[in-house]
Short mmCIF file of C-alpha atoms in Angstrom, two decimals:
data_model
loop_
_atom_site.label_atom_id
_atom_site.label_comp_id
_atom_site.label_asym_id
_atom_site.label_seq_id
_atom_site.Cartn_x
_atom_site.Cartn_y
_atom_site.Cartn_z
CA MET J 1 240.38 -83.06 52.18
CA GLU J 2 242.95 -85.80 52.58
CA THR J 3 242.92 -88.46 49.87
CA LYS J 4 242.94 -92.15 50.76
CA ASP J 5 243.56 -93.46 47.25
CA LYS J 6 246.85 -95.17 46.54
CA LEU J 7 249.18 -93.29 44.23
CA GLU J 8 250.59 -95.67 41.63
CA PHE J 9 253.89 -95.15 39.84
CA TYR J 10 255.39 -96.47 36.64
CA GLY J 11 258.02 -98.83 38.01
CA GLY J 12 256.14 -99.80 41.16
CA GLU J 13 256.05 -98.71 44.79
CA TRP J 14 259.79 -98.17 45.08
CA CYS J 15 259.44 -95.28 42.63
CA SER J 16 257.61 -93.31 45.32
CA PHE J 17 261.10 -92.66 46.69
CA ILE J 18 262.06 -90.78 43.51
CA PRO J 19 261.48 -87.35 45.10
CA PHE J 20 264.02 -88.12 47.81
CA VAL J 21 266.55 -89.65 45.42
CA VAL J 22 266.41 -86.54 43.22
CA PHE J 23 266.44 -84.23 46.23
CA ILE J 24 269.46 -85.83 47.90
CA ALA J 25 271.41 -86.10 44.64
CA SER J 26 270.68 -82.47 43.76
CA ILE J 27 271.40 -81.07 47.18
CA ILE J 28 274.74 -82.89 47.34
CA LEU J 29 275.60 -81.00 44.15
CA THR J 30 274.42 -77.61 45.40
CA THR J 31 275.76 -77.77 48.96
CA PHE J 32 278.79 -80.09 48.80
CA VAL J 33 280.10 -79.48 45.28
CA TRP J 34 279.02 -75.87 44.73
CA ARG J 35 279.35 -75.06 48.46
CA SER J 36 276.25 -72.89 48.52
CA ILE J 37 273.94 -72.26 51.47
CA SER J 38 271.61 -69.94 49.58
CA ASN J 39 267.85 -70.35 49.35
CA GLY J 40 268.18 -71.70 45.84
CA ALA J 41 270.68 -74.35 46.92
CA LEU J 42 267.97 -75.85 49.15
CA TRP J 43 264.70 -74.94 47.49
CA LEU J 44 265.54 -75.94 43.92
CA PRO J 45 266.53 -79.56 44.73
CA ALA J 46 263.31 -80.01 46.71
CA PHE J 47 261.23 -78.45 43.93
CA LEU J 48 262.92 -80.38 41.12
CA ALA J 49 262.37 -83.60 43.08
CA ILE J 50 258.60 -83.02 42.96
CA ILE J 51 258.71 -82.15 39.25
CA VAL J 52 260.66 -85.29 38.28
CA ALA J 53 258.42 -87.60 40.33
CA PHE J 54 255.35 -86.11 38.63
CA PHE J 55 256.21 -87.85 35.35
CA PHE J 56 256.43 -91.25 37.06
CA ALA J 57 252.95 -90.96 38.60
CA LYS J 58 250.20 -92.71 36.65
CA ASP J 59 247.42 -90.43 37.89
CA LYS J 60 248.60 -86.82 37.59
CA ARG J 61 245.50 -85.37 39.27
CA LEU J 62 245.92 -87.67 42.25
CA TYR J 63 249.60 -86.73 42.42
CA SER J 64 248.62 -83.06 42.61
CA SER J 65 246.03 -83.79 45.28
CA VAL J 66 248.54 -85.76 47.35
CA LEU J 67 251.01 -82.86 47.17
CA VAL J 68 248.38 -80.40 48.36
CA ASP J 69 247.34 -82.71 51.20
CA GLY J 70 250.92 -83.09 52.38
CA MET J 71 251.89 -79.44 52.16
CA SER J 72 248.68 -78.19 53.81
CA SER J 73 248.51 -80.80 56.57
CA ARG J 74 248.63 -79.89 60.25
CA GLU J 75 251.81 -81.98 60.42
CA ALA J 76 253.46 -79.56 57.97
CA ILE J 77 251.98 -76.24 59.09
CA THR J 78 252.45 -76.63 62.85
CA PRO J 79 256.28 -76.65 62.87
CA ILE J 80 256.40 -73.78 60.39
CA LEU J 81 254.17 -71.69 62.65
CA CYS J 82 256.42 -72.52 65.59
CA TRP J 83 259.52 -71.58 63.59
CA PHE J 84 258.17 -68.10 62.81
CA PHE J 85 257.47 -67.38 66.46
CA ALA J 86 260.79 -68.88 67.57
CA GLY J 87 262.61 -66.88 64.89
CA VAL J 88 261.19 -63.57 66.10
CA PHE J 89 261.93 -64.46 69.74
CA SER J 90 265.52 -65.32 68.86
CA LYS J 91 265.96 -62.11 66.87
CA VAL J 92 264.69 -59.97 69.74
CA LEU J 93 267.24 -61.59 72.05
CA SER J 94 270.14 -61.38 69.60
CA SER J 95 269.38 -57.73 68.76
CA SER J 96 269.85 -56.73 72.37
CA GLY J 97 273.17 -56.50 74.16
CA LEU J 98 272.62 -59.84 75.90
CA ALA J 99 275.12 -61.82 73.83
CA LEU J 100 277.88 -59.27 74.42
CA ALA J 101 277.00 -59.14 78.10
CA ILE J 102 277.29 -62.91 78.44
CA ALA J 103 280.57 -62.86 76.52
CA GLY J 104 281.96 -60.05 78.66
CA PHE J 105 280.85 -61.65 81.90
CA SER J 106 282.37 -64.98 80.81
CA ALA J 107 285.65 -63.30 79.87
CA ASN J 108 285.80 -61.60 83.25
CA LEU J 109 285.39 -64.99 84.92
CA GLY J 110 288.19 -66.43 82.80
CA VAL J 111 285.88 -68.73 80.82
CA GLY J 112 287.75 -69.84 77.70
CA SER J 113 286.34 -71.08 74.42
CA ILE J 114 286.45 -74.78 75.38
CA LEU J 115 284.60 -74.31 78.65
CA PHE J 116 282.09 -72.01 76.97
CA ILE J 117 281.29 -74.71 74.41
CA GLU J 118 280.72 -77.19 77.25
CA ILE J 119 278.47 -74.69 79.02
CA THR J 120 276.58 -74.12 75.78
CA PHE J 121 275.88 -77.84 75.38
CA ILE J 122 274.71 -78.23 78.97
CA ALA J 123 272.58 -75.07 78.93
CA SER J 124 270.97 -76.06 75.62
CA ALA J 125 270.33 -79.58 76.91
CA LEU J 126 268.64 -78.25 80.06
CA PHE J 127 266.52 -75.77 78.09
CA ALA J 128 265.46 -78.45 75.60
CA THR J 129 264.64 -80.95 78.35
CA ALA J 130 262.50 -78.38 80.16
CA THR J 131 260.66 -77.14 77.06
CA GLY J 132 260.60 -80.28 74.93
CA THR J 133 261.43 -78.37 71.76
CA GLY J 134 264.66 -78.95 69.88
CA PHE J 135 263.92 -76.20 67.37
CA GLY J 136 262.97 -73.71 70.10
CA THR J 137 266.24 -74.49 71.85
CA ILE J 138 268.23 -73.95 68.66
CA ALA J 139 266.47 -70.61 68.12
CA THR J 140 267.17 -69.39 71.65
CA SER J 141 270.76 -70.61 71.85
CA MET J 142 271.66 -69.38 68.36
CA GLY J 143 270.24 -65.99 69.32
CA VAL J 144 272.17 -65.69 72.59
CA LEU J 145 274.93 -68.25 73.15
CA TYR J 146 276.18 -68.44 69.55
CA PRO J 147 277.04 -64.73 69.15
CA ALA J 148 278.41 -64.68 72.72
CA GLY J 149 280.67 -67.64 71.99
CA ILE J 150 281.85 -66.15 68.72
CA SER J 151 282.71 -62.93 70.57
CA ILE J 152 285.14 -64.74 72.89
CA GLY J 153 286.70 -66.84 70.11
CA CYS J 154 284.83 -70.18 70.04
CA ASN J 155 285.09 -72.26 66.87
CA PRO J 156 281.78 -71.51 65.05
CA GLU J 157 281.15 -75.05 63.77
CA LEU J 158 281.94 -76.64 67.14
CA LEU J 159 279.76 -74.11 68.94
CA ALA J 160 276.83 -74.79 66.60
CA GLY J 161 277.42 -78.53 67.07
CA ALA J 162 277.13 -78.05 70.83
CA ILE J 163 273.84 -76.16 70.44
CA ILE J 164 272.29 -78.80 68.17
CA SER J 165 273.60 -81.55 70.46
CA GLY J 166 271.87 -79.96 73.42
CA ALA J 167 268.67 -79.66 71.41
CA VAL J 168 268.81 -83.38 70.52
CA PHE J 169 269.39 -84.29 74.19
CA GLY J 170 266.15 -82.58 75.18
CA ASP J 171 264.22 -83.76 72.14
CA ASN J 172 265.05 -87.33 73.14
CA LEU J 173 264.54 -87.02 76.90
CA ALA J 174 261.92 -84.33 77.58
CA PRO J 175 258.52 -85.64 78.77
CA VAL J 176 256.73 -83.05 76.59
CA SER J 177 258.81 -83.69 73.46
CA ASP J 178 256.82 -84.84 70.44
CA THR J 179 259.22 -87.76 69.90
CA THR J 180 258.91 -88.89 73.52
CA ILE J 181 255.13 -88.79 73.30
CA CYS J 182 255.06 -90.53 69.91
CA SER J 183 257.45 -93.29 70.97
CA ALA J 184 255.50 -93.94 74.19
CA THR J 185 252.01 -93.89 72.69
CA THR J 186 252.88 -96.15 69.76
CA GLN J 187 254.09 -98.77 72.28
CA GLY J 188 251.18 -98.31 74.68
CA VAL J 189 253.26 -97.20 77.68
CA ASP J 190 253.29 -94.18 79.98
CA VAL J 191 255.53 -91.21 79.23
CA PRO J 192 257.06 -90.89 82.74
CA GLY J 193 258.07 -94.56 82.66
CA VAL J 194 259.67 -94.11 79.25
CA VAL J 195 261.62 -91.08 80.43
CA ARG J 196 262.89 -92.92 83.51
CA SER J 197 263.97 -95.92 81.45
CA ARG J 198 265.94 -93.84 78.93
CA LEU J 199 267.83 -91.76 81.49
CA LYS J 200 270.70 -94.28 81.51
CA TYR J 201 271.23 -93.99 77.76
CA ALA J 202 271.02 -90.18 77.81
CA ALA J 203 273.43 -89.94 80.76
CA VAL J 204 276.09 -92.09 79.09
CA ALA J 205 275.72 -90.36 75.72
CA GLY J 206 275.75 -86.93 77.40
CA THR J 207 278.91 -87.74 79.33
CA LEU J 208 280.62 -88.95 76.17
CA THR J 209 279.55 -85.77 74.42
CA ILE J 210 281.09 -83.55 77.09
CA ILE J 211 284.36 -85.49 76.89
CA VAL J 212 284.48 -85.36 73.09
CA PHE J 213 283.74 -81.63 73.01
CA ALA J 214 286.62 -81.06 75.44
CA ILE J 215 288.97 -83.07 73.21
CA LEU J 216 287.80 -81.43 69.98
CA GLY J 217 287.97 -77.99 71.55
CA SER J 218 291.64 -78.53 72.29
CA VAL J 219 292.59 -79.79 68.82
CA ILE J 220 290.34 -77.76 66.51
CA ASP J 221 291.41 -74.22 65.81
CA SER J 222 289.37 -71.69 67.72
CA GLY J 223 287.61 -68.91 65.91
CA THR J 224 288.81 -65.34 65.85
CA ALA J 225 287.25 -63.33 68.65
CA THR J 226 284.91 -60.74 67.13
CA ALA J 227 284.91 -58.54 70.21
CA THR J 228 287.97 -56.76 71.53
CA ALA J 229 288.86 -56.79 75.21
CA THR J 230 287.61 -53.21 75.43
CA ASN J 231 284.24 -54.12 73.94
CA LEU J 232 283.87 -57.09 76.27
CA ALA J 233 284.65 -54.90 79.27
CA ASP J 234 282.14 -52.25 78.16
CA TYR J 235 279.08 -54.48 78.03
CA ASP J 236 275.79 -53.11 79.35
CA PRO J 237 274.88 -54.94 82.60
CA LYS J 238 271.22 -54.02 82.05
CA ALA J 239 271.22 -56.45 79.10
CA PHE J 240 271.12 -59.33 81.58
CA PHE J 241 267.50 -58.39 82.31
CA MET J 242 266.75 -59.87 78.86
CA LEU J 243 267.23 -63.27 80.48
CA LEU J 244 263.87 -62.71 82.18
CA GLY J 245 262.31 -63.21 78.75
CA VAL J 246 264.09 -66.55 78.45
CA VAL J 247 262.92 -67.55 81.92
CA ALA J 248 259.33 -66.56 81.11
CA THR J 249 259.46 -68.62 77.93
CA LEU J 250 260.91 -71.57 79.80
CA VAL J 251 258.26 -71.48 82.52
CA VAL J 252 255.34 -71.15 80.10
CA ALA J 253 256.70 -73.87 77.81
CA PHE J 254 257.11 -76.22 80.78
CA LYS J 255 253.57 -75.55 82.01
CA THR J 256 251.75 -75.58 78.69
CA GLY J 257 253.94 -77.68 76.41
CA ASP J 258 253.02 -75.21 73.64
CA ILE J 259 255.93 -73.47 71.91
CA VAL J 260 253.67 -70.87 70.22
CA ILE J 261 252.22 -69.75 73.56
CA ALA J 262 255.66 -69.81 75.18
CA THR J 263 257.43 -67.81 72.47
CA THR J 264 254.57 -65.32 72.26
CA ILE J 265 255.06 -64.57 75.96
CA GLY J 266 258.82 -64.56 75.38
CA ILE J 267 258.56 -62.05 72.53
CA VAL J 268 256.33 -59.67 74.51
CA VAL J 269 258.34 -59.88 77.75
CA SER J 270 261.73 -59.61 76.00
CA SER J 271 260.58 -56.72 73.81
CA ALA J 272 259.25 -54.83 76.82
CA ILE J 273 262.46 -55.37 78.78
CA GLY J 274 264.57 -54.40 75.78
CA LEU J 275 262.65 -51.14 75.40
CA LEU J 276 262.77 -50.32 79.11
CA THR J 277 266.52 -50.98 79.37
CA GLY J 278 267.36 -49.15 76.15
CA GLN J 279 268.55 -52.20 74.19
CA PHE J 280 266.60 -51.09 71.13
CA ASP J 281 263.88 -48.64 70.05
CA PHE J 282 260.25 -49.43 69.31
CA LEU J 283 259.94 -47.40 66.09
CA LEU J 284 262.42 -45.57 63.89
CA ASN J 285 260.84 -43.66 61.02
CA ASP J 286 263.33 -42.31 58.50
CA ALA J 287 265.90 -42.09 61.26
CA ASN J 288 269.31 -41.15 59.96
CA VAL J 289 271.02 -43.51 62.38
CA GLU J 290 273.85 -45.88 61.57
CA ASN J 291 273.03 -49.49 62.49
CA ALA J 292 269.44 -48.61 63.39
CA ASN J 293 268.11 -51.08 65.94
CA ALA J 294 264.34 -51.01 66.44
CA LEU J 295 261.44 -53.43 66.58
CA ILE J 296 259.97 -51.56 63.60
CA ASN J 297 262.16 -49.58 61.22
CA VAL J 298 260.75 -47.53 58.34
CA SER J 299 263.28 -46.38 55.76
CA GLY J 300 263.82 -45.60 52.10
CA SER J 301 261.82 -43.54 49.65
CA GLY J 302 259.48 -44.05 46.75
CA LEU J 303 259.17 -47.62 45.56
CA ASP J 304 262.14 -48.56 47.74
CA ARG J 305 260.38 -47.56 50.96
CA GLU J 306 260.44 -50.48 53.38
CA VAL J 307 259.04 -51.48 56.73
CA GLY J 308 261.57 -53.68 58.48
CA GLY J 309 263.22 -54.00 61.85
CA ILE J 310 263.82 -56.73 64.39
CA LEU J 311 260.36 -58.30 64.14
CA TYR J 312 260.50 -58.44 60.35
CA ASP J 313 264.04 -59.82 60.34
CA GLY J 314 262.93 -62.60 62.69
CA LEU J 315 260.13 -63.60 60.34
CA SER J 316 262.11 -63.34 57.11
CA GLY J 317 264.94 -65.38 58.59
CA MET J 318 262.61 -68.38 58.80
CA LEU J 319 261.60 -68.36 55.13
CA GLN J 320 264.43 -70.65 54.02
CA VAL J 321 263.61 -73.53 56.35
CA SER J 322 259.84 -73.01 56.01
CA VAL J 323 259.78 -73.25 52.20
CA LEU J 324 262.12 -76.25 52.33
CA ALA J 325 259.90 -77.98 54.90
CA LEU J 326 256.74 -77.39 52.82
CA LEU J 327 258.36 -78.95 49.76
CA LEU J 328 259.70 -81.88 51.80
CA PHE J 329 256.28 -82.54 53.30
CA GLY J 330 254.95 -82.72 49.76
CA SER J 331 257.53 -85.40 48.95
CA ILE J 332 256.76 -87.24 52.19
CA SER J 333 253.07 -87.29 51.25
CA VAL J 334 253.93 -88.67 47.80
CA MET J 335 256.08 -91.42 49.32
CA ARG J 336 253.37 -92.42 51.79
CA ALA J 337 250.58 -92.37 49.21
CA GLY J 338 252.70 -94.52 46.91
CA GLY J 339 253.31 -97.12 49.64
CA GLY J 340 257.07 -96.62 49.65
CA ASP J 341 257.36 -96.52 53.43
CA ILE J 342 255.37 -99.76 53.80
CA ARG J 343 257.45 -101.42 51.10
CA LEU J 344 260.67 -100.45 52.89
CA LEU J 345 259.44 -101.67 56.26
CA ASN J 346 258.26 -104.98 54.82
CA ALA J 347 261.60 -105.49 53.09
CA LEU J 348 263.51 -104.96 56.33
CA GLY J 349 261.07 -106.83 58.57
CA GLY J 350 262.11 -110.25 57.30
CA ALA J 351 265.52 -109.91 58.97
CA ALA J 352 264.03 -109.71 62.47
CA SER J 353 264.27 -113.33 63.65
CA THR J 354 265.76 -112.66 67.12
CA ALA J 355 265.46 -109.97 69.79
CA THR J 356 268.77 -108.48 68.71
CA GLY J 357 267.79 -108.69 65.06
CA SER J 358 264.44 -107.05 65.79
CA GLU J 359 266.02 -104.10 67.55
CA LEU J 360 268.56 -103.71 64.76
CA VAL J 361 265.83 -103.78 62.12
CA ILE J 362 263.74 -101.25 64.04
CA SER J 363 266.83 -99.04 64.28
CA VAL J 364 267.55 -99.25 60.57
CA MET J 365 263.89 -98.60 59.75
CA VAL J 366 263.58 -95.44 61.82
CA ILE J 367 267.06 -94.14 60.93
CA LEU J 368 266.39 -94.51 57.21
CA LEU J 369 262.93 -92.97 57.33
CA SER J 370 263.98 -90.07 59.56
CA GLY J 371 266.93 -89.43 57.27
CA ILE J 372 264.77 -89.58 54.16
CA MET J 373 262.05 -87.39 55.65
CA GLY J 374 264.42 -85.11 57.53
CA LEU J 375 262.05 -85.35 60.51
CA ASN J 376 261.94 -87.71 63.49
CA ALA J 377 258.36 -87.78 64.84
CA PRO J 378 256.78 -88.87 61.51
CA ALA J 379 259.36 -91.65 61.24
CA ILE J 380 258.49 -92.90 64.73
CA LEU J 381 254.79 -92.89 63.89
CA ALA J 382 255.44 -94.79 60.64
CA VAL J 383 257.47 -97.53 62.31
CA GLY J 384 256.11 -97.57 65.87
CA SER J 385 252.71 -99.22 66.13
CA SER J 386 252.56 -101.15 62.85
CA PHE J 387 256.03 -102.73 62.87
CA ALA J 388 258.06 -102.06 66.00
CA LYS J 389 255.38 -103.06 68.50
CA PRO J 390 254.57 -106.45 66.88
CA LEU J 391 258.29 -107.24 66.65
CA GLY J 392 258.77 -106.36 70.31
CA ASP J 393 255.80 -108.47 71.37
CA ARG J 394 257.00 -111.42 69.30
CA HIS J 395 260.40 -111.50 71.02
CA ASN J 396 259.18 -110.42 74.47
CA ILE J 397 261.05 -107.11 74.40
CA SER J 398 259.83 -104.48 76.83
CA PRO J 399 257.71 -101.83 75.10
CA TYR J 400 259.69 -99.24 77.09
CA ARG J 401 262.83 -100.54 75.42
CA ILE J 402 261.24 -100.40 71.96
CA ALA J 403 260.12 -96.82 72.64
CA ASN J 404 263.68 -95.92 73.61
CA VAL J 405 265.16 -97.50 70.49
CA LEU J 406 262.66 -95.69 68.28
CA ASP J 407 263.26 -92.29 69.85
CA ALA J 408 267.04 -92.46 70.15
CA GLN J 409 267.67 -93.74 66.64
CA SER J 410 265.22 -91.28 65.07
CA ASN J 411 267.32 -88.42 66.45
CA THR J 412 270.40 -89.29 64.41
CA LEU J 413 270.16 -88.46 60.72
CA ALA J 414 267.27 -86.04 61.28
CA TYR J 415 269.74 -83.74 63.06
CA LEU J 416 272.96 -84.71 61.29
CA LEU J 417 272.34 -84.44 57.55
CA PRO J 418 273.21 -80.97 56.20
CA TRP J 419 269.93 -80.55 54.33
CA THR J 420 267.47 -81.52 57.07
CA PRO J 421 265.17 -78.80 58.50
CA ALA J 422 267.01 -78.88 61.85
CA MET J 423 270.38 -78.13 60.23
CA VAL J 424 268.95 -75.55 57.83
CA PHE J 425 267.14 -73.94 60.77
CA THR J 426 270.48 -73.59 62.58
CA MET J 427 272.25 -72.21 59.50
CA SER J 428 269.53 -69.58 59.04
CA PHE J 429 270.35 -67.97 62.39
CA ALA J 430 274.06 -67.84 61.59
CA ALA J 431 273.58 -66.55 58.05
CA GLU J 432 273.56 -62.85 58.98
CA SER J 433 276.01 -63.16 61.87
CA SER J 434 279.74 -62.51 61.84
CA ALA J 435 280.27 -66.27 61.50
CA PRO J 436 277.95 -67.84 58.87
CA LEU J 437 277.95 -71.62 58.70
CA VAL J 438 277.86 -74.40 56.11
CA GLY J 439 275.85 -77.46 57.10
CA ALA J 440 278.41 -79.92 55.77
CA ASP J 441 281.04 -78.42 58.10
CA VAL J 442 278.79 -78.56 61.16
CA SER J 443 277.37 -82.08 60.67
CA PRO J 444 280.45 -84.05 61.87
CA LEU J 445 280.59 -81.91 65.01
CA VAL J 446 277.03 -82.58 66.20
CA ILE J 447 278.34 -85.05 68.76
CA TYR J 448 275.39 -86.02 70.93
CA PRO J 449 273.28 -87.86 68.30
CA ILE J 450 276.42 -89.72 67.20
CA ALA J 451 277.17 -90.67 70.81
CA LEU J 452 273.54 -91.71 71.35
CA LEU J 453 273.64 -93.86 68.21
CA ILE J 454 276.77 -95.62 69.48
CA VAL J 455 275.31 -96.13 72.96
CA MET J 456 272.00 -97.50 71.68
CA THR J 457 273.66 -99.77 69.11
CA LEU J 458 276.00 -101.23 71.72
CA SER J 459 273.06 -101.75 74.08
CA ILE J 460 271.32 -103.75 71.35
CA PHE J 461 274.17 -106.23 71.13
CA ILE J 462 274.57 -106.37 74.91
CA GLY J 463 270.84 -106.76 75.48
CA ILE J 464 270.41 -103.90 77.95
CA GLY J 465 266.90 -102.73 78.85
CA ARG J 466 264.82 -105.51 77.31
CA ASP J 467 263.10 -106.12 80.65
CA ASP J 468 262.56 -102.44 81.54
CA GLY J 469 259.15 -102.00 83.16
CA MET J 470 257.97 -105.48 82.23
CA HIS J 471 256.48 -106.04 85.68
CA GLU J 472 255.12 -102.53 86.20
CA LYS J 473 251.45 -101.66 86.02
CA GLN J 474 252.11 -98.73 83.70
CA ILE J 475 252.13 -100.98 80.65
CA ARG J 476 248.69 -100.73 79.16
CA LYS J 477 247.44 -104.11 78.05
#
């Protein structure tokens, strides 16, 4: 049962941010200084953050209760459930010959690494816009487009940056995205109207992203192709049937808006197609086969006997981001119960004396909170109705505009910082590939959220969009 009591700290409300201070300081040490992307490099900072904050809490029992509430909340469990399903779906796709088939087909068409990166961004953006899930897009693209791009020699960090960029595009624009829904509902406006009003920002930022990727692709060293010309020419054309699983997932996600339902259908359809086309086996039991590839693989003897395979690998690959997210949700719950988020918003709210100042303050609020939390939708909910809407009303700013500022700015640090769930999620798919990644190397190359930040910030100073929808009936009084 969720507690409503306020959690008090020695040192006041600002001390409710201690978990995040300890976490960020520790993870900078483990990932930047020690250059580790292991489970311990992410889990230990998040765990130590909770331990240190415990000694600053006045009521230890309440602190424990707040942690349990945060880590067991629907807000925490829902994305983890989605990640497990998305992880298995991605593993089924990547374990087939689809990636090599795409790489071979692209090579035959003369598609080079730069053009492939552009195609990856656009394809990921379209998938994310249709499904409304940034994480689902990352899972699908990292399972198919990432290994294909590596095979033809794309720079791994730039390719991953293109995938995340496409995911952010859809997360910001899709009508069924949680951030789109949160930003619209907190401002009391309709989702279709919000989507129409933010198309101009997404189009400009998307165009800039395509241009920047083309420039970076020409100046950054390409990766070493992992597939020889012979391998690329020998791809199995039947592997393209695996795309039917992607299409099925896309259609179901668009119709239902539910990533668990969509990926369940995707897993079943893709597995069936993979078995029928000979991409992998269903069960291998003590098979003496090199590089065994089966949905279920039983091997070993005695105490070392294991049940593994594609399905298991998909689940286990999500453990890193899932444990990290659980620990972070505990810290988020502590910060909220201690009043830290309210204290921060009140401190920043005093600077909002003009329309421009209000939009800047709202931007800073949601950027800071999304960066601290590592998640965008909770940051929008924290800032949206209680602070952003009153500021917009006070300065006669269109609620559509406020919704757009909230959504766009929340998609910056939440996707850029190396230790956020989105970045860790991406790294987990590359960990066992031929081109593992380090979050700190990928972050500067996630171009779309940077472009969107620039576009939205410039629009604040220019005053674009403040009258969007002001005379339309969709605004709910």
